[in-house]
Amino acid sequence: MPNSAERPRRIRVDREGPLLVEGPVEVTDGDGVVHESHRFQVAICTCRRSRTFPWCDTSHRRRKTAQEPATPRPSDREGGEET
């Protein structure tokens, strides 16, 4: 459903991830460059690690916080193979 005066644009904030914004959107970065997306929903990077900034490329998933213990991926465990 398109955005209208009766229905404002929705933005979902994820504490450990991107801002999810109903599209289409225009994002102006700090250098004044305008980035456009015509998708129905876009993920805007908040960690600034994305190679496709301002769009999120899930780089935030590789970031570990000091409070979280590192959980090994199945391929990092003994044997190196996933089951």
CSV table of N, CA and C in Angstrom, one decimal:
chain,number,residue,atom,x,y,z
A,1,MET,N,0.8,-1.2,0.0
A,1,MET,CA,0.0,0.0,0.0
A,1,MET,C,0.9,1.2,0.0
A,2,PRO,N,0.7,2.2,-0.9
A,2,PRO,CA,1.5,3.4,-1.0
A,2,PRO,C,1.3,4.2,0.2
A,3,ASN,N,2.3,5.1,0.5
A,3,ASN,CA,2.2,6.0,1.6
A,3,ASN,C,1.3,7.2,1.2
A,4,SER,N,0.6,7.7,2.1
A,4,SER,CA,-0.3,8.8,1.8
A,4,SER,C,-0.4,9.7,3.1
A,5,ALA,N,-1.2,10.8,3.0
A,5,ALA,CA,-1.4,11.7,4.1
A,5,ALA,C,-2.2,10.9,5.2
A,6,GLU,N,-3.1,10.0,4.8
A,6,GLU,CA,-3.8,9.2,5.8
A,6,GLU,C,-3.0,8.1,6.4
A,7,ARG,N,-2.0,7.7,5.7
A,7,ARG,CA,-1.2,6.6,6.3
A,7,ARG,C,0.3,7.0,6.2
A,8,PRO,N,0.9,7.3,7.3
A,8,PRO,CA,2.3,7.8,7.3
A,8,PRO,C,3.3,6.7,7.0
A,9,ARG,N,4.5,7.1,6.5
A,9,ARG,CA,5.5,6.1,6.2
A,9,ARG,C,5.9,5.4,7.5
A,10,ARG,N,6.2,4.1,7.5
A,10,ARG,CA,6.6,3.3,8.6
A,10,ARG,C,8.1,3.1,8.6
A,11,ILE,N,8.7,3.3,9.8
A,11,ILE,CA,10.1,3.0,10.0
A,11,ILE,C,10.2,2.0,11.2
A,12,ARG,N,10.8,0.9,11.0
A,12,ARG,CA,11.0,0.0,12.1
A,12,ARG,C,12.5,0.0,12.6
A,13,VAL,N,12.7,0.2,13.8
A,13,VAL,CA,14.0,0.4,14.4
A,13,VAL,C,14.4,-1.0,15.1
A,14,ASP,N,15.5,-1.5,14.7
A,14,ASP,CA,16.1,-2.7,15.3
A,14,ASP,C,17.4,-2.3,16.0
A,15,ARG,N,17.4,-2.6,17.3
A,15,ARG,CA,18.6,-2.1,18.1
A,15,ARG,C,19.9,-2.6,17.5
A,16,GLU,N,19.9,-3.8,17.0
A,16,GLU,CA,21.2,-4.4,16.5
A,16,GLU,C,21.2,-4.5,15.0
A,17,GLY,N,20.4,-3.8,14.3
A,17,GLY,CA,20.4,-3.9,12.9
A,17,GLY,C,20.0,-2.6,12.2
A,18,PRO,N,19.6,-2.7,11.0
A,18,PRO,CA,19.3,-1.5,10.2
A,18,PRO,C,18.0,-0.9,10.5
A,19,LEU,N,17.7,0.3,10.0
A,19,LEU,CA,16.4,0.9,10.0
A,19,LEU,C,15.6,0.3,8.8
A,20,LEU,N,14.5,-0.2,9.0
A,20,LEU,CA,13.6,-0.8,7.9
A,20,LEU,C,12.6,0.3,7.6
A,21,VAL,N,12.6,0.8,6.4
A,21,VAL,CA,11.8,1.9,6.0
A,21,VAL,C,10.9,1.5,4.8
A,22,GLU,N,9.6,1.8,4.9
A,22,GLU,CA,8.7,1.5,3.7
A,22,GLU,C,9.1,2.4,2.6
A,23,GLY,N,9.3,1.8,1.4
A,23,GLY,CA,9.7,2.6,0.3
A,23,GLY,C,8.6,3.1,-0.6
A,24,PRO,N,8.8,3.7,-1.7
A,24,PRO,CA,10.2,4.1,-2.1
A,24,PRO,C,10.7,5.3,-1.3
A,25,VAL,N,12.1,5.4,-1.3
A,25,VAL,CA,12.7,6.4,-0.4
A,25,VAL,C,13.9,7.1,-1.2
A,26,GLU,N,14.2,8.3,-0.7
A,26,GLU,CA,15.4,9.0,-1.1
A,26,GLU,C,16.2,9.2,0.2
A,27,VAL,N,17.5,8.9,0.2
A,27,VAL,CA,18.3,9.1,1.3
A,27,VAL,C,19.4,10.1,0.9
A,28,THR,N,19.6,11.2,1.6
A,28,THR,CA,20.7,12.1,1.4
A,28,THR,C,21.8,11.8,2.4
A,29,ASP,N,23.0,11.5,1.9
A,29,ASP,CA,24.1,11.2,2.9
A,29,ASP,C,24.8,12.5,3.3
A,30,GLY,N,25.7,12.3,4.2
A,30,GLY,CA,26.4,13.5,4.8
A,30,GLY,C,27.2,14.3,3.8
A,31,ASP,N,27.5,13.8,2.6
A,31,ASP,CA,28.1,14.5,1.5
A,31,ASP,C,27.1,15.2,0.6
A,32,GLY,N,25.8,15.0,0.9
A,32,GLY,CA,24.8,15.6,0.0
A,32,GLY,C,24.4,14.8,-1.2
A,33,VAL,N,25.0,13.6,-1.3
A,33,VAL,CA,24.6,12.7,-2.4
A,33,VAL,C,23.3,12.0,-2.1
A,34,VAL,N,22.4,12.1,-3.1
A,34,VAL,CA,21.0,11.5,-3.0
A,34,VAL,C,21.1,10.1,-3.5
A,35,HIS,N,20.6,9.1,-2.7
A,35,HIS,CA,20.5,7.7,-3.1
A,35,HIS,C,19.0,7.4,-3.1
A,36,GLU,N,18.5,6.7,-4.2
A,36,GLU,CA,17.1,6.4,-4.4
A,36,GLU,C,16.9,4.9,-4.4
A,37,SER,N,15.8,4.5,-3.8
A,37,SER,CA,15.3,3.1,-3.9
A,37,SER,C,13.8,3.1,-4.2
A,38,HIS,N,13.4,2.3,-5.1
A,38,HIS,CA,12.0,2.2,-5.4
A,38,HIS,C,11.4,0.9,-4.9
A,39,ARG,N,12.1,0.2,-4.0
A,39,ARG,CA,11.6,-1.0,-3.5
A,39,ARG,C,10.5,-0.7,-2.5
A,40,PHE,N,9.7,-1.7,-2.1
A,40,PHE,CA,8.6,-1.5,-1.2
A,40,PHE,C,9.1,-1.4,0.3
A,41,GLN,N,10.3,-1.9,0.5
A,41,GLN,CA,10.9,-1.7,1.8
A,41,GLN,C,12.4,-1.7,1.7
A,42,VAL,N,13.1,-0.9,2.4
A,42,VAL,CA,14.6,-0.8,2.3
A,42,VAL,C,15.2,-0.9,3.7
A,43,ALA,N,16.4,-1.4,3.8
A,43,ALA,CA,17.1,-1.5,5.0
A,43,ALA,C,18.3,-0.4,5.0
A,44,ILE,N,18.2,0.5,5.9
A,44,ILE,CA,19.2,1.6,5.9
A,44,ILE,C,20.2,1.3,7.0
A,45,CYS,N,21.5,1.3,6.6
A,45,CYS,CA,22.6,0.9,7.5
A,45,CYS,C,22.7,1.9,8.6
A,46,THR,N,22.9,1.5,9.8
A,46,THR,CA,23.2,2.4,11.0
A,46,THR,C,24.5,2.1,11.6
A,47,CYS,N,25.2,1.0,11.2
A,47,CYS,CA,26.5,0.7,11.8
A,47,CYS,C,27.7,1.3,10.9
A,48,ARG,N,27.4,1.7,9.7
A,48,ARG,CA,28.3,2.3,8.8
A,48,ARG,C,29.4,1.3,8.3
A,49,ARG,N,29.1,0.0,8.4
A,49,ARG,CA,30.1,-1.0,8.0
A,49,ARG,C,29.7,-1.6,6.6
A,50,SER,N,28.6,-1.2,6.1
A,50,SER,CA,28.1,-1.7,4.8
A,50,SER,C,28.9,-1.2,3.6
A,51,ARG,N,29.2,-2.1,2.7
A,51,ARG,CA,29.9,-1.7,1.5
A,51,ARG,C,29.0,-1.0,0.5
A,52,THR,N,27.7,-1.1,0.8
A,52,THR,CA,26.7,-0.5,-0.1
A,52,THR,C,26.0,0.7,0.6
A,53,PHE,N,26.7,1.3,1.6
A,53,PHE,CA,26.1,2.4,2.4
A,53,PHE,C,25.5,3.4,1.4
A,54,PRO,N,24.3,3.9,1.7
A,54,PRO,CA,23.5,3.8,3.0
A,54,PRO,C,22.7,2.6,3.1
A,55,TRP,N,22.7,1.7,2.1
A,55,TRP,CA,21.9,0.5,2.2
A,55,TRP,C,22.6,-0.6,3.0
A,56,CYS,N,21.9,-1.3,3.8
A,56,CYS,CA,22.4,-2.3,4.6
A,56,CYS,C,22.8,-3.6,3.8
A,57,ASP,N,24.0,-4.1,4.0
A,57,ASP,CA,24.4,-5.4,3.4
A,57,ASP,C,24.6,-6.5,4.4
A,58,THR,N,24.1,-6.3,5.6
A,58,THR,CA,24.1,-7.2,6.8
A,58,THR,C,25.5,-7.3,7.4
A,59,SER,N,26.4,-6.4,7.2
A,59,SER,CA,27.7,-6.4,7.8
A,59,SER,C,27.6,-6.3,9.3
A,60,HIS,N,26.5,-5.7,9.8
A,60,HIS,CA,26.3,-5.6,11.3
A,60,HIS,C,26.3,-7.0,11.9
A,61,ARG,N,25.9,-8.0,11.2
A,61,ARG,CA,25.9,-9.4,11.8
A,61,ARG,C,27.2,-9.9,12.2
A,62,ARG,N,28.3,-9.4,11.5
A,62,ARG,CA,29.6,-9.8,11.9
A,62,ARG,C,30.2,-9.1,13.1
A,63,ARG,N,29.5,-8.0,13.5
A,63,ARG,CA,30.0,-7.3,14.7
A,63,ARG,C,29.6,-8.0,15.9
A,64,LYS,N,30.6,-8.2,16.8
A,64,LYS,CA,30.3,-8.8,18.1
A,64,LYS,C,30.5,-7.7,19.2
A,65,THR,N,29.6,-7.7,20.1
A,65,THR,CA,29.7,-6.8,21.2
A,65,THR,C,30.4,-7.4,22.4
A,66,ALA,N,31.0,-6.6,23.3
A,66,ALA,CA,31.7,-7.1,24.4
A,66,ALA,C,30.9,-7.9,25.4
A,67,GLN,N,29.5,-7.6,25.4
A,67,GLN,CA,28.6,-8.3,26.3
A,67,GLN,C,28.2,-9.7,25.8
A,68,GLU,N,28.3,-10.0,24.5
A,68,GLU,CA,27.9,-11.2,24.0
A,68,GLU,C,29.1,-12.2,23.8
A,69,PRO,N,28.9,-13.4,24.3
A,69,PRO,CA,30.0,-14.4,24.1
A,69,PRO,C,29.9,-14.8,22.6
A,70,ALA,N,31.1,-15.0,22.1
A,70,ALA,CA,31.1,-15.5,20.7
A,70,ALA,C,30.6,-16.9,20.5
A,71,THR,N,29.7,-17.1,19.7
A,71,THR,CA,29.1,-18.5,19.5
A,71,THR,C,29.7,-19.0,18.2
A,72,PRO,N,30.4,-20.1,18.2
A,72,PRO,CA,31.1,-20.6,16.9
A,72,PRO,C,30.0,-21.0,16.0
A,73,ARG,N,30.2,-20.7,14.7
A,73,ARG,CA,29.4,-21.2,13.6
A,73,ARG,C,29.6,-22.7,13.5
A,74,PRO,N,28.7,-23.5,12.9
A,74,PRO,CA,29.0,-24.9,12.8
A,74,PRO,C,30.3,-25.2,12.0
A,75,SER,N,30.6,-24.4,11.0
A,75,SER,CA,31.9,-24.7,10.3
A,75,SER,C,33.1,-24.3,11.1
A,76,ASP,N,33.0,-23.6,12.2
A,76,ASP,CA,34.1,-23.3,13.0
A,76,ASP,C,34.4,-24.3,14.1
A,77,ARG,N,33.4,-25.2,14.3
A,77,ARG,CA,33.6,-26.3,15.3
A,77,ARG,C,34.5,-27.4,14.8
A,78,GLU,N,34.9,-28.3,15.8
A,78,GLU,CA,35.8,-29.4,15.4
A,78,GLU,C,35.3,-30.1,14.2
A,79,GLY,N,36.2,-30.4,13.3
A,79,GLY,CA,35.8,-31.1,12.1
A,79,GLY,C,35.6,-30.2,10.9
A,80,GLY,N,35.2,-29.0,11.2
A,80,GLY,CA,35.0,-28.0,10.2
A,80,GLY,C,33.9,-28.2,9.2
A,81,GLU,N,33.0,-29.3,9.4
A,81,GLU,CA,31.9,-29.5,8.5
A,81,GLU,C,30.6,-29.3,9.2
A,82,GLU,N,29.7,-28.7,8.4
A,82,GLU,CA,28.3,-28.6,8.9
A,82,GLU,C,27.6,-29.9,8.8
A,83,THR,N,26.6,-30.1,9.8
A,83,THR,CA,25.8,-31.3,9.7
A,83,THR,C,24.4,-31.0,9.3
